[in-house]
C-alpha positions in Angstrom: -25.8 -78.9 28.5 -23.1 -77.2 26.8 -21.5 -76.3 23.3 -20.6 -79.6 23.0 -23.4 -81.4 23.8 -25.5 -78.5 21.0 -23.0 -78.8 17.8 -23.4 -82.6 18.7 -27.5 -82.4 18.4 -26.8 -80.9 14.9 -24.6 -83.4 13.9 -27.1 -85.8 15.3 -29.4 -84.2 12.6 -27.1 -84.3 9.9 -26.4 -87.8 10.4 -30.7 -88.5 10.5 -30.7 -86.9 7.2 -28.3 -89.3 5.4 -30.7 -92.5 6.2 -34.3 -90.5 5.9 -33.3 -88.9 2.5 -35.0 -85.9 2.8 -32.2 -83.5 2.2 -28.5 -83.2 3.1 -26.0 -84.1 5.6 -27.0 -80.8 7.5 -28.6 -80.1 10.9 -29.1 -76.9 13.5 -30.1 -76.0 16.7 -31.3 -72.9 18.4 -30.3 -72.4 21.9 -31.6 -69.8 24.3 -30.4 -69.9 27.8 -28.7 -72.9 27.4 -32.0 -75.0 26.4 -32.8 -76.1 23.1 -35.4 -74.0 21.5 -35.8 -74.9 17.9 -34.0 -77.4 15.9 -33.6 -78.2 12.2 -32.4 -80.3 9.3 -32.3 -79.7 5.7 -35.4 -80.5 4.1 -34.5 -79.5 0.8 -35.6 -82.4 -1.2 -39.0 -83.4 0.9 -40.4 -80.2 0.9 -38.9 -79.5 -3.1 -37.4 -76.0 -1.4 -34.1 -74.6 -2.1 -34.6 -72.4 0.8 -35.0 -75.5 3.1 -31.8 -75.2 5.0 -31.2 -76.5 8.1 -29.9 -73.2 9.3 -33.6 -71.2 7.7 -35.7 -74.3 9.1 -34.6 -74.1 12.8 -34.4 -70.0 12.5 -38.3 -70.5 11.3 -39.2 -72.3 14.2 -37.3 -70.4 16.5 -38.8 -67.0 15.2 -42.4 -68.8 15.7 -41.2 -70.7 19.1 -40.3 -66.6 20.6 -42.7 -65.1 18.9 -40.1 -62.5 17.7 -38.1 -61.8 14.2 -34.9 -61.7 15.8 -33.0 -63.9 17.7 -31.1 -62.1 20.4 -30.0 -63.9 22.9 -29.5 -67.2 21.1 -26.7 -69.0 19.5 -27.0 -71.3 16.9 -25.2 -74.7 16.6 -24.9 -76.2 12.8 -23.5 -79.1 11.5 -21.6 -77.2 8.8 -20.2 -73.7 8.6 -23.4 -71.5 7.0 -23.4 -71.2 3.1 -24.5 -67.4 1.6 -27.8 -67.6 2.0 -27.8 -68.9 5.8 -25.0 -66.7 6.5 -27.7 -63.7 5.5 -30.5 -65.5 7.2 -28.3 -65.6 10.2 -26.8 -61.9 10.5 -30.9 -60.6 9.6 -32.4 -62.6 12.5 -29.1 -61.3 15.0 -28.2 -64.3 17.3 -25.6 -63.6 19.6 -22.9 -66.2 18.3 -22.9 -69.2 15.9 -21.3 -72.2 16.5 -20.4 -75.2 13.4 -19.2 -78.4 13.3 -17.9 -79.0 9.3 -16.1 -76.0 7.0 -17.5 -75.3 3.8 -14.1 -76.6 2.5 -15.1 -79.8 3.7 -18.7 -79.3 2.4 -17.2 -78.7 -1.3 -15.6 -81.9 -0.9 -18.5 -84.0 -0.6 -20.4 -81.6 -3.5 -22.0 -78.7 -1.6 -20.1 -75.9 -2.8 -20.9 -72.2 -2.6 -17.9 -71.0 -3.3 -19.3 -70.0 -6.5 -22.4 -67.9 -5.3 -19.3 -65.8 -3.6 -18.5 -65.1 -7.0 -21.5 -64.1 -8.4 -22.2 -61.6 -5.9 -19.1 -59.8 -6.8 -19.9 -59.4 -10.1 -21.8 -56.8 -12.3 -25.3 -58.1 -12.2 -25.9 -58.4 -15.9 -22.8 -60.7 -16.1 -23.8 -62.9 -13.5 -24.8 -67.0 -14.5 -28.2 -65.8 -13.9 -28.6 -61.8 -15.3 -29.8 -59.5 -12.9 -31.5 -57.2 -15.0 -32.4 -53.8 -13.7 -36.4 -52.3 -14.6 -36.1 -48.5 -13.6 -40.1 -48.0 -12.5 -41.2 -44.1 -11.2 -43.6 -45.9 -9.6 -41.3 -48.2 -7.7 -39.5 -45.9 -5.2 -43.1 -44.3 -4.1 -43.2 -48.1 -1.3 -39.8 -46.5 -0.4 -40.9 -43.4 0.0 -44.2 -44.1 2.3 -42.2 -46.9 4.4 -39.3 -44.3 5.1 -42.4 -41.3 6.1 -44.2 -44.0 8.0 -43.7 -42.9 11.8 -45.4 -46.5 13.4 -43.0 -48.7 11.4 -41.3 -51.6 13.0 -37.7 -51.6 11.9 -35.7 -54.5 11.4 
């Protein structure tokens, strides 16, 4: 198989979610060594989880699938160019490339538009949609403090 026959899984997936309902037009695959190791569609509205992403469910599965936080080594195939919160997912579990079918131009089109989380982040947080509203706690920074002494920590 090749990068063809991968971005065309995903769209496979995509195209399964329009008749089964249980999210949107989205779908992923996770591809180590040029086999299929995880795939994934949006399951947004069967599982009532924003968070349900077809990108985040197929990164899930490959994380359990490896045993491992991280994903080096892979690529990942989606069925539409990653919004924000994918596009974190994405850089925090480090594939080596990702590969999509559909732009987020042409998901904005059709109603899925992130353009305006783009914004938000960009702005101060307390004039966000949603306020972001800093609580300065002394007691806060002390899980800072004893994960940054801890000398058998796992970083990531």
């Amino acid at each position: 198989m090749d990068e063809k026959d991968f971005i065309e899984q995903a769209i496979r997936l995509s195209l399964e979610n329009i008749k089964t309902g249980e999210g949107g037009p989205f779908g992923a695959v996770i591809v180590k060594e040029k086999k299929i190791i995880a795939t994934g569609k949006n399951m947004v509205i069967a599982w009532n989880d924003p968070t349900a992403h077809a990108e985040i469910v197929a990164i899930r599965k490959a994380c359990e699938a490896l045993s491992s936080f991280q994903l080096t080594g892979c690529e990942i195939y989606t069925s539409c160019e990653p919004c924000p919160m994918c596009f974190g997912a994405i850089y925090w579990a480090r594939p080596d490339k990702v590969y999509y079918a559909n732009t987020r131009k042409e998901a904005a089109l059709i109603g899925f538009d992130d353009y305006f989380i783009y914004e938000e982040i960009a702005k101060p947080p307390l004039i966000r949609k949603i306020p972001f509203i800093h609580i300065k706690h002394d007691k806060a920074i002390v899980a800072f403090e004893q994960w940054n002494a801890k000398t058998d920590k796992i970083v990531y």
